[in-house]
């Protein structure tokens, strides 16, 4: 299993540009999440999904959109990039079965700089 | 008050030392508690879950005090490879869909 994969690893955007951060998992997990981590800070939840076709906002959703058309993929869209969105973005997934509830498995992250 | 608070450190300890990290959380309805480890510029990885009775995994011991809303992590016989940031993680109130709240992390450096 590849686990949780994210692309790209690094990206530099200009203000106002848009991009999609890709996330995929091959563990058949129902739950998927997007976080951002600013330097010296904890992870902040942007959006999450409890299954294909179902998404919901987290703590910091403004400026982002998501979709979940399949169990495997959970892309994050930035429509109008702003310097405040410079951060490291982590995608995570977790299983639904009670024995492993809440344990989240993270992708390697995407480092985004908006100039 | 932050939902999950940790002492940011840094903790600089010699090899072989015992070091303890503390964490407090604000939501008394929280049900699940974890310690994650994050190496520099890497993703967080689960170190261990924290159970009410306390639990141990090798050199690592985690404790939970629900009355005081306090979690701890003890590392014995520190190794150089233990150098990392340790994240205290707490799940939300009952009914939340697996939402976790992360502390800002405590940085540990084990010195030779």
mmCIF file of C-alpha atoms in Angstrom:
data_model
loop_
_atom_site.group_PDB
_atom_site.id
_atom_site.type_symbol
_atom_site.label_atom_id
_atom_site.label_comp_id
_atom_site.label_asym_id
_atom_site.label_seq_id
_atom_site.Cartn_x
_atom_site.Cartn_y
_atom_site.Cartn_z
ATOM 1 C CA UNK A 1 0.000 0.000 0.000
ATOM 2 C CA UNK A 2 1.198 3.493 -0.845
ATOM 3 C CA UNK A 3 -0.885 4.916 2.011
ATOM 4 C CA UNK A 4 -1.763 8.599 1.570
ATOM 5 C CA UNK A 5 -0.110 10.348 -1.356
ATOM 6 C CA UNK A 6 -0.070 14.064 -2.140
ATOM 7 C CA UNK A 7 0.973 16.034 -5.183
ATOM 8 C CA UNK A 8 2.719 18.333 -5.772
ATOM 9 C CA UNK A 9 5.383 18.346 -3.042
ATOM 10 C CA UNK A 10 6.184 22.031 -3.580
ATOM 11 C CA UNK A 11 4.497 24.889 -5.408
ATOM 12 C CA UNK A 12 4.931 28.615 -5.760
ATOM 13 C CA UNK A 13 1.871 30.602 -6.802
ATOM 14 C CA UNK A 14 1.330 34.237 -7.641
ATOM 15 C CA UNK A 15 -1.438 36.158 -5.890
ATOM 16 C CA UNK A 16 -4.757 35.471 -7.577
ATOM 17 C CA UNK A 17 -3.728 32.223 -9.248
ATOM 18 C CA UNK A 18 -5.613 29.015 -8.610
ATOM 19 C CA UNK A 19 -4.496 25.451 -8.126
ATOM 20 C CA UNK A 20 -5.625 22.039 -6.949
ATOM 21 C CA UNK A 21 -3.750 20.021 -4.359
ATOM 22 C CA UNK A 22 -4.202 16.344 -5.003
ATOM 23 C CA UNK A 23 -4.662 13.701 -2.317
ATOM 24 C CA UNK A 24 -5.263 9.979 -2.725
ATOM 25 C CA UNK A 25 -5.362 7.002 -0.371
ATOM 26 C CA UNK A 26 -5.405 3.292 -1.145
ATOM 27 C CA UNK A 27 -6.468 2.020 2.294
ATOM 28 C CA UNK A 28 -10.221 2.166 1.584
ATOM 29 C CA UNK A 29 -10.675 4.703 4.381
ATOM 30 C CA UNK A 30 -14.005 6.474 4.536
ATOM 31 C CA UNK A 31 -12.767 9.579 6.323
ATOM 32 C CA UNK A 32 -10.421 12.091 4.737
ATOM 33 C CA UNK A 33 -9.169 15.470 5.906
ATOM 34 C CA UNK A 34 -7.236 18.520 4.803
ATOM 35 C CA UNK A 35 -5.101 20.451 7.275
ATOM 36 C CA UNK A 36 -2.767 23.393 7.033
ATOM 37 C CA UNK A 37 0.217 23.928 9.288
ATOM 38 C CA UNK A 38 1.804 27.340 9.630
ATOM 39 C CA UNK A 39 5.352 27.613 11.059
ATOM 40 C CA UNK A 40 5.464 26.845 14.792
ATOM 41 C CA UNK A 41 1.743 26.186 14.890
ATOM 42 C CA UNK A 42 -0.497 23.164 15.223
ATOM 43 C CA UNK A 43 -2.503 21.712 12.382
ATOM 44 C CA UNK A 44 -5.743 23.471 11.523
ATOM 45 C CA UNK A 45 -8.579 21.529 9.883
ATOM 46 C CA UNK A 46 -9.714 23.040 6.583
ATOM 47 C CA UNK A 47 -12.273 20.523 5.291
ATOM 48 C CA UNK A 48 -13.131 16.915 5.894
ATOM 49 C CA UNK A 49 -15.192 14.166 4.297
ATOM 50 C CA UNK A 50 -16.931 11.156 5.821
ATOM 51 C CA UNK A 51 -17.412 9.401 2.506
ATOM 52 C CA UNK A 52 -17.805 9.861 -1.231
ATOM 53 C CA UNK A 53 -20.137 12.748 -1.988
ATOM 54 C CA UNK A 54 -20.072 14.146 1.568
ATOM 55 C CA UNK A 55 -17.875 17.030 2.671
ATOM 56 C CA UNK A 56 -17.978 19.547 5.504
ATOM 57 C CA UNK A 57 -16.115 22.610 6.695
ATOM 58 C CA UNK A 58 -13.472 22.506 9.361
ATOM 59 C CA UNK A 59 -11.991 25.330 11.396
ATOM 60 C CA UNK A 60 -10.454 27.395 8.550
ATOM 61 C CA UNK A 61 -12.372 26.743 5.273
ATOM 62 C CA UNK A 62 -12.357 30.253 3.787
ATOM 63 C CA UNK A 63 -10.534 30.452 0.471
ATOM 64 C CA UNK A 64 -10.722 26.699 -0.169
ATOM 65 C CA UNK A 65 -13.059 24.191 -1.758
ATOM 66 C CA UNK A 66 -13.115 20.411 -1.830
ATOM 67 C CA UNK A 67 -14.889 17.567 -3.581
ATOM 68 C CA UNK A 68 -15.072 13.830 -2.903
ATOM 69 C CA UNK A 69 -16.300 11.966 -5.953
ATOM 70 C CA UNK A 70 -14.560 8.696 -5.030
ATOM 71 C CA UNK A 71 -13.445 7.019 -1.804
ATOM 72 C CA UNK A 72 -9.814 7.284 -2.886
ATOM 73 C CA UNK A 73 -9.464 10.957 -3.878
ATOM 74 C CA UNK A 74 -9.979 14.198 -1.985
ATOM 75 C CA UNK A 75 -8.628 17.227 -3.892
ATOM 76 C CA UNK A 76 -8.345 20.684 -2.315
ATOM 77 C CA UNK A 77 -8.923 23.704 -4.537
ATOM 78 C CA UNK A 78 -7.536 27.217 -4.011
ATOM 79 C CA UNK A 79 -9.418 29.619 -6.273
ATOM 80 C CA UNK A 80 -7.712 32.985 -5.653
ATOM 81 C CA UNK A 81 -4.398 32.435 -3.919
ATOM 82 C CA UNK A 82 -3.439 34.930 -1.212
ATOM 83 C CA UNK A 83 -0.176 35.299 0.768
ATOM 84 C CA UNK A 84 -2.067 34.184 3.893
ATOM 85 C CA UNK A 85 -2.422 30.752 2.270
ATOM 86 C CA UNK A 86 1.329 30.194 2.346
ATOM 87 C CA UNK A 87 1.582 27.067 4.459
ATOM 88 C CA UNK A 88 2.210 23.334 4.492
ATOM 89 C CA UNK A 89 -0.886 21.365 3.565
ATOM 90 C CA UNK A 90 -1.410 17.845 4.876
ATOM 91 C CA UNK A 91 -4.023 15.394 3.735
ATOM 92 C CA UNK A 92 -5.013 12.574 6.092
ATOM 93 C CA UNK A 93 -7.372 9.618 6.161
ATOM 94 C CA UNK A 94 -8.807 7.398 8.851
ATOM 95 C CA UNK A 95 -10.729 4.118 8.934
ATOM 96 C CA UNK A 96 -14.258 3.856 10.187
ATOM 97 C CA UNK A 97 -14.004 0.647 12.221
ATOM 98 C CA UNK A 98 -14.170 1.167 15.970
ATOM 99 C CA UNK A 99 -10.919 -0.624 16.716
ATOM 100 C CA UNK A 100 -8.913 2.009 14.962
ATOM 101 C CA UNK A 101 -11.231 4.933 15.356
ATOM 102 C CA UNK A 102 -9.743 8.390 15.142
ATOM 103 C CA UNK A 103 -6.256 7.257 14.140
ATOM 104 C CA UNK A 104 -5.274 9.400 11.191
ATOM 105 C CA UNK A 105 -2.680 8.595 8.571
ATOM 106 C CA UNK A 106 -1.026 11.565 6.928
ATOM 107 C CA UNK A 107 0.403 12.222 3.497
ATOM 108 C CA UNK A 108 3.862 13.796 3.111
ATOM 109 C CA UNK A 109 2.491 17.306 2.660
ATOM 110 C CA UNK A 110 2.507 20.026 0.009
ATOM 111 C CA UNK A 111 4.570 23.140 0.689
ATOM 112 C CA UNK A 112 2.814 26.120 -0.883
ATOM 113 C CA UNK A 113 4.196 29.638 -1.163
ATOM 114 C CA UNK A 114 2.050 32.494 -2.468
ATOM 115 C CA UNK A 115 3.979 35.564 -3.601
ATOM 116 C CA UNK B 1 -8.075 29.500 26.157
ATOM 117 C CA UNK B 2 -6.682 27.237 23.440
ATOM 118 C CA UNK B 3 -8.478 23.938 22.961
ATOM 119 C CA UNK B 4 -5.228 21.999 23.339
ATOM 120 C CA UNK B 5 -2.229 23.590 25.054
ATOM 121 C CA UNK B 6 1.311 22.353 25.205
ATOM 122 C CA UNK B 7 4.584 23.761 26.459
ATOM 123 C CA UNK B 8 6.386 24.554 23.176
ATOM 124 C CA UNK B 9 9.829 23.904 24.651
ATOM 125 C CA UNK B 10 12.391 23.413 23.304
ATOM 126 C CA UNK B 11 13.494 20.638 25.598
ATOM 127 C CA UNK B 12 17.190 19.867 25.198
ATOM 128 C CA UNK B 13 18.174 16.725 27.080
ATOM 129 C CA UNK B 14 21.219 14.422 27.071
ATOM 130 C CA UNK B 15 21.006 10.883 25.782
ATOM 131 C CA UNK B 16 19.674 8.539 28.425
ATOM 132 C CA UNK B 17 17.668 11.213 30.218
ATOM 133 C CA UNK B 18 14.015 10.937 31.140
ATOM 134 C CA UNK B 19 11.791 13.716 29.858
ATOM 135 C CA UNK B 20 8.102 14.455 30.378
ATOM 136 C CA UNK B 21 5.694 16.503 28.294
ATOM 137 C CA UNK B 22 2.364 17.833 29.461
ATOM 138 C CA UNK B 23 -0.777 18.863 27.661
ATOM 139 C CA UNK B 24 -4.116 20.302 28.770
ATOM 140 C CA UNK B 25 -7.379 20.320 26.855
ATOM 141 C CA UNK B 26 -10.456 22.483 27.283
ATOM 142 C CA UNK B 27 -13.345 20.294 26.092
ATOM 143 C CA UNK B 28 -14.406 17.984 28.914
ATOM 144 C CA UNK B 29 -16.474 15.942 26.422
ATOM 145 C CA UNK B 30 -13.359 14.882 24.492
ATOM 146 C CA UNK B 31 -13.174 11.138 24.125
ATOM 147 C CA UNK B 32 -9.958 10.166 22.389
ATOM 148 C CA UNK B 33 -6.426 11.276 23.076
ATOM 149 C CA UNK B 34 -3.193 10.716 21.223
ATOM 150 C CA UNK B 35 0.436 11.643 20.979
ATOM 151 C CA UNK B 36 1.756 12.144 17.468
ATOM 152 C CA UNK B 37 5.372 12.643 16.515
ATOM 153 C CA UNK B 38 6.455 15.031 13.776
ATOM 154 C CA UNK B 39 9.987 15.090 12.425
ATOM 155 C CA UNK B 40 11.316 18.276 10.849
ATOM 156 C CA UNK B 41 9.501 19.020 7.583
ATOM 157 C CA UNK B 42 7.680 15.686 7.682
ATOM 158 C CA UNK B 43 4.109 14.583 8.276
ATOM 159 C CA UNK B 44 2.793 13.749 11.761
ATOM 160 C CA UNK B 45 2.772 10.078 12.667
ATOM 161 C CA UNK B 46 0.871 8.383 15.457
ATOM 162 C CA UNK B 47 3.126 7.612 18.411
ATOM 163 C CA UNK B 48 0.520 6.195 20.752
ATOM 164 C CA UNK B 49 -3.058 6.473 21.882
ATOM 165 C CA UNK B 50 -3.705 7.509 25.474
ATOM 166 C CA UNK B 51 -6.073 5.438 27.579
ATOM 167 C CA UNK B 52 -7.728 6.289 30.884
ATOM 168 C CA UNK B 53 -5.775 3.586 32.678
ATOM 169 C CA UNK B 54 -2.484 4.845 31.281
ATOM 170 C CA UNK B 55 -0.468 2.866 28.806
ATOM 171 C CA UNK B 56 3.105 2.044 28.013
ATOM 172 C CA UNK B 57 4.907 1.238 24.772
ATOM 173 C CA UNK B 58 8.551 0.428 25.366
ATOM 174 C CA UNK B 59 10.258 3.566 26.621
ATOM 175 C CA UNK B 60 7.114 5.666 26.223
ATOM 176 C CA UNK B 61 4.389 6.034 28.842
ATOM 177 C CA UNK B 62 1.203 8.044 28.370
ATOM 178 C CA UNK B 63 -1.167 9.122 31.132
ATOM 179 C CA UNK B 64 -4.617 10.701 31.063
ATOM 180 C CA UNK B 65 -6.268 12.587 33.902
ATOM 181 C CA UNK B 66 -9.845 13.336 32.882
ATOM 182 C CA UNK B 67 -10.681 15.235 36.063
ATOM 183 C CA UNK B 68 -7.866 17.715 35.431
ATOM 184 C CA UNK B 69 -8.149 17.471 31.629
ATOM 185 C CA UNK B 70 -4.468 16.715 31.434
ATOM 186 C CA UNK B 71 -2.382 14.347 29.315
ATOM 187 C CA UNK B 72 1.264 13.475 29.735
ATOM 188 C CA UNK B 73 3.985 11.659 27.828
ATOM 189 C CA UNK B 74 7.075 10.271 29.527
ATOM 190 C CA UNK B 75 10.110 9.186 27.540
ATOM 191 C CA UNK B 76 12.704 7.128 29.378
ATOM 192 C CA UNK B 77 16.292 6.499 28.298
ATOM 193 C CA UNK B 78 16.130 9.129 25.541
ATOM 194 C CA UNK B 79 17.764 8.299 22.198
ATOM 195 C CA UNK B 80 19.092 10.692 19.588
ATOM 196 C CA UNK B 81 16.347 9.392 17.294
ATOM 197 C CA UNK B 82 13.701 10.683 19.716
ATOM 198 C CA UNK B 83 14.496 14.246 18.596
ATOM 199 C CA UNK B 84 11.276 15.533 17.062
ATOM 200 C CA UNK B 85 8.203 17.619 17.828
ATOM 201 C CA UNK B 86 5.569 15.846 19.899
ATOM 202 C CA UNK B 87 1.964 16.793 19.216
ATOM 203 C CA UNK B 88 -0.803 16.343 21.747
ATOM 204 C CA UNK B 89 -4.021 15.499 19.911
ATOM 205 C CA UNK B 90 -7.582 15.401 21.230
ATOM 206 C CA UNK B 91 -10.767 14.497 19.455
ATOM 207 C CA UNK B 92 -13.830 16.728 19.589
ATOM 208 C CA UNK B 93 -17.114 16.293 21.420
ATOM 209 C CA UNK B 94 -19.180 13.160 20.910
ATOM 210 C CA UNK B 95 -20.808 13.137 17.511
ATOM 211 C CA UNK B 96 -17.999 14.933 15.703
ATOM 212 C CA UNK B 97 -16.909 13.076 12.632
ATOM 213 C CA UNK B 98 -13.445 12.079 13.713
ATOM 214 C CA UNK B 99 -12.318 15.691 14.094
ATOM 215 C CA UNK B 100 -9.049 16.023 15.923
ATOM 216 C CA UNK B 101 -7.597 19.145 17.511
ATOM 217 C CA UNK B 102 -3.818 19.386 17.485
ATOM 218 C CA UNK B 103 -1.659 21.175 19.987
ATOM 219 C CA UNK B 104 1.168 23.329 18.642
ATOM 220 C CA UNK B 105 3.731 20.730 19.676
ATOM 221 C CA UNK B 106 6.638 20.391 22.066
ATOM 222 C CA UNK B 107 10.069 20.316 20.498
ATOM 223 C CA UNK B 108 12.570 17.790 21.863
ATOM 224 C CA UNK B 109 16.262 17.645 21.041
ATOM 225 C CA UNK B 110 18.286 14.782 22.483
ATOM 226 C CA UNK B 111 21.958 15.690 22.680
ATOM 227 C CA UNK B 112 24.895 13.253 22.429
#
